Amino acid sequence: MTIRFDDQVAIVTGAGNGLGKSHALALAARGAKVVVNDLGVAADGSGASSMAAQLVVDEIKCAGGEAIANGANVCKFEEVEGLVEEALETWGRIDVLINNAGILRDKSLAKMDLADFTLVSDVHYLGTVNCTKAVWNTMREREYGRIVMTTSSSGMYGNFGQSNYGAAKMAVLGFMKTLLIEGEKSNIRINALGPGAATRMTEELLQEDIKQLMTVEPVSQGMVVLCQEDSPNGVILNAQAGSYSVTELVESHGLWLPPEQQNAESIAASWDRITDQSAGKAMKSGAEHVIKMVTMAAQGMGHNI
């Protein structure tokens, strides 16, 4: 069955170039009305121009779709509120939010100015918070919403020179984990996309032969799956070069130690058993983790709970 977004309204941030543009075009091609948001900055966040977003809108309209351009700065909540108001005034609803806006200012921590750390965090993490907060209540009222966060292998696994970017990309996953719980009763589903593509943000990092494999369109098709009506919930989908995988935060079963062994030496001596992932499990909430840990302790003490 073909995935469609007819009569739905989607907001895509950072949609003037690269992956964001590809996301906007993919959603529009499947019937969505799209708010193409882009501040029009360079890859490092400098400058500003509305031209990029308008060109994407023009392309969507030429293909028979509906779209509007918006230049809100995702770091400024009042501007994001204006973006949401414009979408509601134009089409009366918001069904999908794609949090894609981002910049890079790569340096090792030893050489990085803290202003660059803050700016990257503000765009990737607080920008995601601002946009999600701005659409949250209207999605709750309509009891429908599909939100896609953008994470990165740099956040999940680390990458030299990207402590600012990696920290922000891991932060959006923590944000998502709590929203899964808060949004469930309102039929709001949130997933994360870990993309890899040859864009202006990565062009200096990739060899030419690799760039030919890492096109943006296959990544956007993964995004489509994450924000469709029958989407999963809480999935981290990695997509690059036509390859797809899912990342989970898995916790080992662990080991309870009796009171007389609850010391650093016994923990170190039991390390292999504590870290054994043969019975590892992905937790659905912090509460589930706490219950597991306390239950092990109670059973170890001979208590029934």
PDB file of C-alpha atoms in Angstrom, residues 9-304:
ATOM      1  CA  VAL A   9       0.183  19.441   7.001  1.00  0.00           C
ATOM      2  CA  ALA A  10       3.889  18.962   7.659  1.00  0.00           C
ATOM      3  CA  ILE A  11       6.511  21.338   9.023  1.00  0.00           C
ATOM      4  CA  VAL A  12      10.097  20.644   8.003  1.00  0.00           C
ATOM      5  CA  THR A  13      12.824  22.728   9.640  1.00  0.00           C
ATOM      6  CA  GLY A  14      16.103  23.429   7.903  1.00  0.00           C
ATOM      7  CA  ALA A  15      14.392  22.557   4.635  1.00  0.00           C
ATOM      8  CA  GLY A  16      16.160  24.966   2.285  1.00  0.00           C
ATOM      9  CA  ASN A  17      18.975  22.589   1.393  1.00  0.00           C
ATOM     10  CA  GLY A  18      20.237  19.056   1.749  1.00  0.00           C
ATOM     11  CA  LEU A  19      18.262  16.543   3.743  1.00  0.00           C
ATOM     12  CA  GLY A  20      15.614  19.049   4.818  1.00  0.00           C
ATOM     13  CA  LYS A  21      14.871  19.950   1.216  1.00  0.00           C
ATOM     14  CA  SER A  22      14.728  16.262   0.315  1.00  0.00           C
ATOM     15  CA  HIS A  23      12.345  15.624   3.239  1.00  0.00           C
ATOM     16  CA  ALA A  24      10.058  18.463   2.170  1.00  0.00           C
ATOM     17  CA  LEU A  25       9.954  17.276  -1.444  1.00  0.00           C
ATOM     18  CA  ALA A  26       9.291  13.677  -0.394  1.00  0.00           C
ATOM     19  CA  LEU A  27       6.363  14.658   1.817  1.00  0.00           C
ATOM     20  CA  ALA A  28       4.920  16.994  -0.819  1.00  0.00           C
ATOM     21  CA  ALA A  29       5.189  14.279  -3.469  1.00  0.00           C
ATOM     22  CA  ARG A  30       3.010  12.110  -1.259  1.00  0.00           C
ATOM     23  CA  GLY A  31       0.323  14.734  -0.860  1.00  0.00           C
ATOM     24  CA  ALA A  32       1.348  16.729   2.206  1.00  0.00           C
ATOM     25  CA  LYS A  33       1.025  20.485   2.444  1.00  0.00           C
ATOM     26  CA  VAL A  34       4.462  21.598   3.590  1.00  0.00           C
ATOM     27  CA  VAL A  35       5.804  24.494   5.623  1.00  0.00           C
ATOM     28  CA  VAL A  36       9.359  24.862   4.345  1.00  0.00           C
ATOM     29  CA  ASN A  37      11.241  26.426   7.227  1.00  0.00           C
ATOM     30  CA  ASP A  38      14.773  27.698   6.766  1.00  0.00           C
ATOM     31  CA  LEU A  39      16.642  30.622   8.258  1.00  0.00           C
ATOM     32  CA  GLY A  40      18.885  30.597   5.211  1.00  0.00           C
ATOM     33  CA  VAL A  41      22.197  30.370   7.028  1.00  0.00           C
ATOM     34  CA  ALA A  42      25.452  28.757   5.939  1.00  0.00           C
ATOM     35  CA  ALA A  43      26.437  25.337   7.238  1.00  0.00           C
ATOM     36  CA  ASP A  44      28.155  26.958  10.236  1.00  0.00           C
ATOM     37  CA  GLY A  45      25.085  29.062  11.087  1.00  0.00           C
ATOM     38  CA  SER A  46      26.342  32.368   9.691  1.00  0.00           C
ATOM     39  CA  GLY A  47      24.288  34.701   7.491  1.00  0.00           C
ATOM     40  CA  ALA A  48      20.578  34.543   6.710  1.00  0.00           C
ATOM     41  CA  SER A  49      18.428  34.567   3.571  1.00  0.00           C
ATOM     42  CA  SER A  50      14.861  33.547   2.730  1.00  0.00           C
ATOM     43  CA  MET A  51      15.811  32.562  -0.814  1.00  0.00           C
ATOM     44  CA  ALA A  52      16.572  28.871  -0.147  1.00  0.00           C
ATOM     45  CA  ALA A  53      13.188  28.126   1.428  1.00  0.00           C
ATOM     46  CA  GLN A  54      11.317  29.967  -1.320  1.00  0.00           C
ATOM     47  CA  LEU A  55      13.098  28.004  -4.038  1.00  0.00           C
ATOM     48  CA  VAL A  56      11.969  24.750  -2.437  1.00  0.00           C
ATOM     49  CA  VAL A  57       8.411  26.089  -2.235  1.00  0.00           C
ATOM     50  CA  ASP A  58       8.548  27.017  -5.901  1.00  0.00           C
ATOM     51  CA  GLU A  59       9.727  23.521  -6.782  1.00  0.00           C
ATOM     52  CA  ILE A  60       6.868  21.935  -4.816  1.00  0.00           C
ATOM     53  CA  LYS A  61       4.305  24.218  -6.442  1.00  0.00           C
ATOM     54  CA  CYS A  62       5.667  23.538  -9.918  1.00  0.00           C
ATOM     55  CA  ALA A  63       5.072  19.838  -9.242  1.00  0.00           C
ATOM     56  CA  GLY A  64       1.445  20.552  -8.298  1.00  0.00           C
ATOM     57  CA  GLY A  65       1.856  20.602  -4.524  1.00  0.00           C
ATOM     58  CA  GLU A  66       1.116  23.142  -1.810  1.00  0.00           C
ATOM     59  CA  ALA A  67       3.781  24.810   0.312  1.00  0.00           C
ATOM     60  CA  ILE A  68       4.696  28.017   2.094  1.00  0.00           C
ATOM     61  CA  ALA A  69       8.118  29.356   3.085  1.00  0.00           C
ATOM     62  CA  ASN A  70       8.979  30.421   6.613  1.00  0.00           C
ATOM     63  CA  GLY A  71      12.207  31.930   7.903  1.00  0.00           C
ATOM     64  CA  ALA A  72      11.774  31.425  11.641  1.00  0.00           C
ATOM     65  CA  ASN A  73      14.900  30.911  13.720  1.00  0.00           C
ATOM     66  CA  VAL A  74      14.303  27.643  15.594  1.00  0.00           C
ATOM     67  CA  CYS A  75      16.401  28.969  18.491  1.00  0.00           C
ATOM     68  CA  LYS A  76      13.810  31.687  19.173  1.00  0.00           C
ATOM     69  CA  PHE A  77      10.569  30.309  20.565  1.00  0.00           C
ATOM     70  CA  GLU A  78       8.508  33.379  19.695  1.00  0.00           C
ATOM     71  CA  GLU A  79       9.490  32.997  16.038  1.00  0.00           C
ATOM     72  CA  VAL A  80       8.641  29.293  16.109  1.00  0.00           C
ATOM     73  CA  GLU A  81       5.249  30.139  17.610  1.00  0.00           C
ATOM     74  CA  GLY A  82       4.728  32.454  14.643  1.00  0.00           C
ATOM     75  CA  LEU A  83       5.637  29.610  12.285  1.00  0.00           C
ATOM     76  CA  VAL A  84       3.007  27.373  13.877  1.00  0.00           C
ATOM     77  CA  GLU A  85       0.409  30.140  13.810  1.00  0.00           C
ATOM     78  CA  GLU A  86       1.064  30.694  10.102  1.00  0.00           C
ATOM     79  CA  ALA A  87       0.597  26.996   9.378  1.00  0.00           C
ATOM     80  CA  LEU A  88      -2.653  26.895  11.348  1.00  0.00           C
ATOM     81  CA  GLU A  89      -3.968  30.066   9.716  1.00  0.00           C
ATOM     82  CA  THR A  90      -3.113  28.728   6.257  1.00  0.00           C
ATOM     83  CA  TRP A  91      -4.325  25.146   6.552  1.00  0.00           C
ATOM     84  CA  GLY A  92      -5.969  24.780   9.975  1.00  0.00           C
ATOM     85  CA  ARG A  93      -3.927  21.837  11.245  1.00  0.00           C
ATOM     86  CA  ILE A  94      -0.463  20.396  11.833  1.00  0.00           C
ATOM     87  CA  ASP A  95       0.026  16.651  11.519  1.00  0.00           C
ATOM     88  CA  VAL A  96       3.762  16.176  11.081  1.00  0.00           C
ATOM     89  CA  LEU A  97       6.869  17.891  12.420  1.00  0.00           C
ATOM     90  CA  ILE A  98      10.311  17.033  11.072  1.00  0.00           C
ATOM     91  CA  ASN A  99      13.014  18.485  13.342  1.00  0.00           C
ATOM     92  CA  ASN A 100      15.880  18.722  10.874  1.00  0.00           C
ATOM     93  CA  ALA A 101      17.522  22.145  11.306  1.00  0.00           C
ATOM     94  CA  GLY A 102      21.168  22.016  12.229  1.00  0.00           C
ATOM     95  CA  ILE A 103      24.638  23.508  11.876  1.00  0.00           C
ATOM     96  CA  LEU A 104      28.207  22.344  12.439  1.00  0.00           C
ATOM     97  CA  ARG A 105      31.136  24.000  14.187  1.00  0.00           C
ATOM     98  CA  ASP A 106      33.610  21.160  14.496  1.00  0.00           C
ATOM     99  CA  LYS A 107      36.719  21.372  16.671  1.00  0.00           C
ATOM    100  CA  SER A 108      38.248  19.263  19.370  1.00  0.00           C
ATOM    101  CA  LEU A 109      37.123  20.290  22.837  1.00  0.00           C
ATOM    102  CA  ALA A 110      40.618  21.590  23.629  1.00  0.00           C
ATOM    103  CA  LYS A 111      40.371  24.089  20.760  1.00  0.00           C
ATOM    104  CA  MET A 112      36.636  24.795  20.812  1.00  0.00           C
ATOM    105  CA  ASP A 113      35.241  28.131  21.915  1.00  0.00           C
ATOM    106  CA  LEU A 114      32.374  27.514  24.335  1.00  0.00           C
ATOM    107  CA  ALA A 115      30.261  29.909  22.272  1.00  0.00           C
ATOM    108  CA  ASP A 116      30.435  27.363  19.447  1.00  0.00           C
ATOM    109  CA  PHE A 117      29.402  24.606  21.834  1.00  0.00           C
ATOM    110  CA  THR A 118      26.419  26.648  22.988  1.00  0.00           C
ATOM    111  CA  LEU A 119      25.336  27.686  19.492  1.00  0.00           C
ATOM    112  CA  VAL A 120      25.368  24.136  18.108  1.00  0.00           C
ATOM    113  CA  SER A 121      23.468  22.897  21.164  1.00  0.00           C
ATOM    114  CA  ASP A 122      20.938  25.700  20.814  1.00  0.00           C
ATOM    115  CA  VAL A 123      20.187  24.915  17.165  1.00  0.00           C
ATOM    116  CA  HIS A 124      20.072  21.125  17.349  1.00  0.00           C
ATOM    117  CA  TYR A 125      18.672  20.533  20.822  1.00  0.00           C
ATOM    118  CA  LEU A 126      16.816  23.658  21.946  1.00  0.00           C
ATOM    119  CA  GLY A 127      15.636  24.210  18.371  1.00  0.00           C
ATOM    120  CA  THR A 128      14.066  20.756  18.501  1.00  0.00           C
ATOM    121  CA  VAL A 129      12.547  21.523  21.902  1.00  0.00           C
ATOM    122  CA  ASN A 130      11.125  24.849  20.695  1.00  0.00           C
ATOM    123  CA  CYS A 131       9.507  23.382  17.582  1.00  0.00           C
ATOM    124  CA  THR A 132       8.119  20.368  19.415  1.00  0.00           C
ATOM    125  CA  LYS A 133       6.720  22.497  22.235  1.00  0.00           C
ATOM    126  CA  ALA A 134       5.104  24.845  19.718  1.00  0.00           C
ATOM    127  CA  VAL A 135       3.132  22.050  17.987  1.00  0.00           C
ATOM    128  CA  TRP A 136       2.524  19.888  21.048  1.00  0.00           C
ATOM    129  CA  ASN A 137      -0.768  21.336  22.266  1.00  0.00           C
ATOM    130  CA  THR A 138      -2.426  21.468  18.854  1.00  0.00           C
ATOM    131  CA  MET A 139      -1.446  17.835  18.297  1.00  0.00           C
ATOM    132  CA  ARG A 140      -2.818  16.912  21.724  1.00  0.00           C
ATOM    133  CA  GLU A 141      -6.098  18.698  21.016  1.00  0.00           C
ATOM    134  CA  ARG A 142      -6.546  16.864  17.710  1.00  0.00           C
ATOM    135  CA  GLU A 143      -5.242  13.616  19.248  1.00  0.00           C
ATOM    136  CA  TYR A 144      -2.872  13.092  16.365  1.00  0.00           C
ATOM    137  CA  GLY A 145       0.753  13.929  15.722  1.00  0.00           C
ATOM    138  CA  ARG A 146       3.852  12.465  14.144  1.00  0.00           C
ATOM    139  CA  ILE A 147       7.230  13.934  15.113  1.00  0.00           C
ATOM    140  CA  VAL A 148      10.655  12.984  13.815  1.00  0.00           C
ATOM    141  CA  MET A 149      13.809  13.939  15.700  1.00  0.00           C
ATOM    142  CA  THR A 150      17.146  14.010  13.913  1.00  0.00           C
ATOM    143  CA  THR A 151      19.949  12.292  15.784  1.00  0.00           C
ATOM    144  CA  SER A 152      23.374  11.166  14.597  1.00  0.00           C
ATOM    145  CA  SER A 153      25.936   8.423  14.944  1.00  0.00           C
ATOM    146  CA  SER A 154      28.135  11.176  16.415  1.00  0.00           C
ATOM    147  CA  GLY A 155      25.710  11.410  19.310  1.00  0.00           C
ATOM    148  CA  MET A 156      25.109   7.704  19.764  1.00  0.00           C
ATOM    149  CA  TYR A 157      28.698   6.544  19.263  1.00  0.00           C
ATOM    150  CA  GLY A 158      30.937   9.631  19.279  1.00  0.00           C
ATOM    151  CA  ASN A 159      33.086  11.319  16.639  1.00  0.00           C
ATOM    152  CA  PHE A 160      36.307  13.277  17.013  1.00  0.00           C
ATOM    153  CA  GLY A 161      35.814  17.030  16.943  1.00  0.00           C
ATOM    154  CA  GLN A 162      32.050  16.903  17.444  1.00  0.00           C
ATOM    155  CA  SER A 163      31.500  17.051  21.188  1.00  0.00           C
ATOM    156  CA  ASN A 164      29.033  19.931  20.740  1.00  0.00           C
ATOM    157  CA  TYR A 165      27.118  18.278  17.911  1.00  0.00           C
ATOM    158  CA  GLY A 166      27.251  14.812  19.471  1.00  0.00           C
ATOM    159  CA  ALA A 167      25.993  16.023  22.839  1.00  0.00           C
ATOM    160  CA  ALA A 168      23.038  17.772  21.220  1.00  0.00           C
ATOM    161  CA  LYS A 169      22.195  14.767  19.051  1.00  0.00           C
ATOM    162  CA  MET A 170      22.159  12.476  22.084  1.00  0.00           C
ATOM    163  CA  ALA A 171      20.068  15.016  23.995  1.00  0.00           C
ATOM    164  CA  VAL A 172      17.241  14.840  21.457  1.00  0.00           C
ATOM    165  CA  LEU A 173      16.973  11.102  22.148  1.00  0.00           C
ATOM    166  CA  GLY A 174      16.520  11.735  25.863  1.00  0.00           C
ATOM    167  CA  PHE A 175      13.880  14.320  24.975  1.00  0.00           C
ATOM    168  CA  MET A 176      12.145  11.788  22.733  1.00  0.00           C
ATOM    169  CA  LYS A 177      12.126   9.069  25.396  1.00  0.00           C
ATOM    170  CA  THR A 178      10.067  11.178  27.793  1.00  0.00           C
ATOM    171  CA  LEU A 179       7.741  12.500  25.090  1.00  0.00           C
ATOM    172  CA  LEU A 180       6.900   8.909  24.136  1.00  0.00           C
ATOM    173  CA  ILE A 181       5.314   8.526  27.552  1.00  0.00           C
ATOM    174  CA  GLU A 182       3.649  11.943  27.627  1.00  0.00           C
ATOM    175  CA  GLY A 183       2.274  11.755  24.095  1.00  0.00           C
ATOM    176  CA  GLU A 184       1.015   8.179  24.008  1.00  0.00           C
ATOM    177  CA  LYS A 185      -2.518   8.889  25.229  1.00  0.00           C
ATOM    178  CA  SER A 186      -2.887  11.648  22.616  1.00  0.00           C
ATOM    179  CA  ASN A 187      -1.805   9.450  19.687  1.00  0.00           C
ATOM    180  CA  ILE A 188       1.400  11.426  19.253  1.00  0.00           C
ATOM    181  CA  ARG A 189       4.196   9.203  18.003  1.00  0.00           C
ATOM    182  CA  ILE A 190       7.824  10.276  18.047  1.00  0.00           C
ATOM    183  CA  ASN A 191      10.714   8.615  16.256  1.00  0.00           C
ATOM    184  CA  ALA A 192      14.300   9.547  15.489  1.00  0.00           C
ATOM    185  CA  LEU A 193      16.210   9.464  12.216  1.00  0.00           C
ATOM    186  CA  GLY A 194      19.971   8.939  12.201  1.00  0.00           C
ATOM    187  CA  PRO A 195      20.817  10.088   8.666  1.00  0.00           C
ATOM    188  CA  GLY A 196      23.980   9.898   6.640  1.00  0.00           C
ATOM    189  CA  ALA A 197      24.128  11.757   3.338  1.00  0.00           C
ATOM    190  CA  ALA A 198      26.373  13.889   1.187  1.00  0.00           C
ATOM    191  CA  THR A 199      25.177  17.428   1.922  1.00  0.00           C
ATOM    192  CA  ARG A 200      26.871  20.777   2.403  1.00  0.00           C
ATOM    193  CA  MET A 201      27.319  19.863   6.094  1.00  0.00           C
ATOM    194  CA  THR A 202      29.321  16.747   5.220  1.00  0.00           C
ATOM    195  CA  GLU A 203      30.909  17.572   1.849  1.00  0.00           C
ATOM    196  CA  GLU A 204      34.336  18.240   3.367  1.00  0.00           C
ATOM    197  CA  LEU A 205      34.257  14.987   5.352  1.00  0.00           C
ATOM    198  CA  LEU A 206      33.500  12.504   2.565  1.00  0.00           C
ATOM    199  CA  GLN A 207      35.518  11.132  -0.338  1.00  0.00           C
ATOM    200  CA  GLU A 208      34.053  11.603  -3.813  1.00  0.00           C
ATOM    201  CA  ASP A 209      33.304   7.902  -4.368  1.00  0.00           C
ATOM    202  CA  ILE A 210      31.488   7.756  -1.010  1.00  0.00           C
ATOM    203  CA  LYS A 211      29.448  10.847  -1.845  1.00  0.00           C
ATOM    204  CA  GLN A 212      28.005   9.061  -4.875  1.00  0.00           C
ATOM    205  CA  LEU A 213      26.578   6.371  -2.595  1.00  0.00           C
ATOM    206  CA  MET A 214      25.250   8.716   0.076  1.00  0.00           C
ATOM    207  CA  THR A 215      22.429  10.499  -1.705  1.00  0.00           C
ATOM    208  CA  VAL A 216      19.667  12.216   0.254  1.00  0.00           C
ATOM    209  CA  GLU A 217      16.583  10.595  -1.299  1.00  0.00           C
ATOM    210  CA  PRO A 218      16.905   7.137   0.318  1.00  0.00           C
ATOM    211  CA  VAL A 219      17.278   8.823   3.714  1.00  0.00           C
ATOM    212  CA  SER A 220      14.059  10.775   3.191  1.00  0.00           C
ATOM    213  CA  GLN A 221      12.196   7.581   2.379  1.00  0.00           C
ATOM    214  CA  GLY A 222      13.141   6.348   5.837  1.00  0.00           C
ATOM    215  CA  MET A 223      11.809   9.616   7.251  1.00  0.00           C
ATOM    216  CA  VAL A 224       8.496   8.978   5.463  1.00  0.00           C
ATOM    217  CA  VAL A 225       8.107   5.654   7.267  1.00  0.00           C
ATOM    218  CA  LEU A 226       8.716   7.315  10.644  1.00  0.00           C
ATOM    219  CA  CYS A 227       5.967   9.941  10.240  1.00  0.00           C
ATOM    220  CA  GLN A 228       3.218   8.039   8.403  1.00  0.00           C
ATOM    221  CA  GLU A 229      -0.090   7.313  10.112  1.00  0.00           C
ATOM    222  CA  ASP A 230       0.956   3.709  10.804  1.00  0.00           C
ATOM    223  CA  SER A 231       4.398   4.722  12.038  1.00  0.00           C
ATOM    224  CA  PRO A 232       6.329   2.964  14.768  1.00  0.00           C
ATOM    225  CA  ASN A 233       6.876   4.770  18.063  1.00  0.00           C
ATOM    226  CA  GLY A 234      10.192   5.422  19.750  1.00  0.00           C
ATOM    227  CA  VAL A 235      12.365   3.921  17.016  1.00  0.00           C
ATOM    228  CA  ILE A 236      15.839   5.201  16.130  1.00  0.00           C
ATOM    229  CA  LEU A 237      16.186   4.476  12.412  1.00  0.00           C
ATOM    230  CA  ASN A 238      19.618   4.833  10.850  1.00  0.00           C
ATOM    231  CA  ALA A 239      19.583   5.499   7.111  1.00  0.00           C
ATOM    232  CA  GLN A 240      22.486   6.054   4.758  1.00  0.00           C
ATOM    233  CA  ALA A 241      23.609   4.884   1.346  1.00  0.00           C
ATOM    234  CA  GLY A 242      20.437   2.828   0.995  1.00  0.00           C
ATOM    235  CA  SER A 243      21.265   0.874   4.163  1.00  0.00           C
ATOM    236  CA  TYR A 244      18.892   0.906   7.131  1.00  0.00           C
ATOM    237  CA  SER A 245      19.290  -0.250  10.739  1.00  0.00           C
ATOM    238  CA  VAL A 246      17.764   0.376  14.151  1.00  0.00           C
ATOM    239  CA  THR A 247      19.657   1.425  17.280  1.00  0.00           C
ATOM    240  CA  GLU A 248      18.416   0.525  20.763  1.00  0.00           C
ATOM    241  CA  LEU A 249      19.715   1.476  24.181  1.00  0.00           C
ATOM    242  CA  VAL A 250      20.060  -1.962  25.753  1.00  0.00           C
ATOM    243  CA  GLU A 251      20.650  -2.595  29.452  1.00  0.00           C
ATOM    244  CA  SER A 252      22.302  -5.734  30.789  1.00  0.00           C
ATOM    245  CA  HIS A 253      20.267  -7.829  33.199  1.00  0.00           C
ATOM    246  CA  GLY A 254      22.799  -6.970  35.842  1.00  0.00           C
ATOM    247  CA  LEU A 255      23.628  -8.506  39.203  1.00  0.00           C
ATOM    248  CA  TRP A 256      22.493  -7.885  42.760  1.00  0.00           C
ATOM    249  CA  LEU A 257      25.213  -7.990  45.382  1.00  0.00           C
ATOM    250  CA  PRO A 258      24.475  -8.721  49.073  1.00  0.00           C
ATOM    251  CA  PRO A 259      25.201  -5.904  51.551  1.00  0.00           C
ATOM    252  CA  GLU A 260      28.599  -7.205  52.571  1.00  0.00           C
ATOM    253  CA  GLN A 261      29.663  -7.178  48.868  1.00  0.00           C
ATOM    254  CA  GLN A 262      28.304  -3.748  47.969  1.00  0.00           C
ATOM    255  CA  ASN A 263      31.788  -2.245  47.692  1.00  0.00           C
ATOM    256  CA  ALA A 264      34.067  -1.210  44.853  1.00  0.00           C
ATOM    257  CA  GLU A 265      36.205  -4.348  45.079  1.00  0.00           C
ATOM    258  CA  SER A 266      33.242  -6.734  44.756  1.00  0.00           C
ATOM    259  CA  ILE A 267      31.762  -4.677  41.903  1.00  0.00           C
ATOM    260  CA  ALA A 268      35.089  -4.871  40.056  1.00  0.00           C
ATOM    261  CA  ALA A 269      35.385  -8.611  40.726  1.00  0.00           C
ATOM    262  CA  SER A 270      31.846  -9.145  39.364  1.00  0.00           C
ATOM    263  CA  TRP A 271      32.334  -6.935  36.316  1.00  0.00           C
ATOM    264  CA  ASP A 272      31.918  -9.657  33.693  1.00  0.00           C
ATOM    265  CA  ARG A 273      28.578 -10.730  35.149  1.00  0.00           C
ATOM    266  CA  ILE A 274      27.350  -7.161  35.567  1.00  0.00           C
ATOM    267  CA  THR A 275      28.165  -6.254  31.953  1.00  0.00           C
ATOM    268  CA  ASP A 276      26.980  -9.523  30.383  1.00  0.00           C
ATOM    269  CA  GLN A 277      24.516  -8.540  27.625  1.00  0.00           C
ATOM    270  CA  SER A 278      23.260 -12.052  26.847  1.00  0.00           C
ATOM    271  CA  ALA A 279      19.974 -11.183  28.573  1.00  0.00           C
ATOM    272  CA  GLY A 280      20.051  -7.476  27.688  1.00  0.00           C
ATOM    273  CA  LYS A 281      16.806  -5.570  27.280  1.00  0.00           C
ATOM    274  CA  ALA A 282      15.703  -2.189  25.947  1.00  0.00           C
ATOM    275  CA  MET A 283      13.780  -0.376  28.692  1.00  0.00           C
ATOM    276  CA  LYS A 284      10.577   1.465  27.839  1.00  0.00           C
ATOM    277  CA  SER A 285      10.873   3.997  30.665  1.00  0.00           C
ATOM    278  CA  GLY A 286      12.954   5.049  33.634  1.00  0.00           C
ATOM    279  CA  ALA A 287      10.288   3.522  35.855  1.00  0.00           C
ATOM    280  CA  GLU A 288      10.767   0.125  34.216  1.00  0.00           C
ATOM    281  CA  HIS A 289      14.497   0.332  34.919  1.00  0.00           C
ATOM    282  CA  VAL A 290      13.926   1.219  38.580  1.00  0.00           C
ATOM    283  CA  ILE A 291      11.415  -1.614  39.027  1.00  0.00           C
ATOM    284  CA  LYS A 292      13.882  -4.107  37.567  1.00  0.00           C
ATOM    285  CA  MET A 293      16.726  -3.004  39.821  1.00  0.00           C
ATOM    286  CA  VAL A 294      14.602  -2.935  42.999  1.00  0.00           C
ATOM    287  CA  THR A 295      13.031  -6.293  42.164  1.00  0.00           C
ATOM    288  CA  MET A 296      16.490  -7.885  41.872  1.00  0.00           C
ATOM    289  CA  ALA A 297      17.396  -6.459  45.275  1.00  0.00           C
ATOM    290  CA  ALA A 298      14.174  -7.644  46.890  1.00  0.00           C
ATOM    291  CA  GLN A 299      14.577 -11.128  45.473  1.00  0.00           C
ATOM    292  CA  GLY A 300      18.166 -11.210  46.653  1.00  0.00           C
ATOM    293  CA  MET A 301      17.020 -10.305  50.167  1.00  0.00           C
ATOM    294  CA  GLY A 302      14.292 -12.924  50.025  1.00  0.00           C
ATOM    295  CA  HIS A 303      11.395 -10.461  49.827  1.00  0.00           C
ATOM    296  CA  ASN A 304       8.372 -10.781  47.562  1.00  0.00           C
TER     297      ASN A 304
END
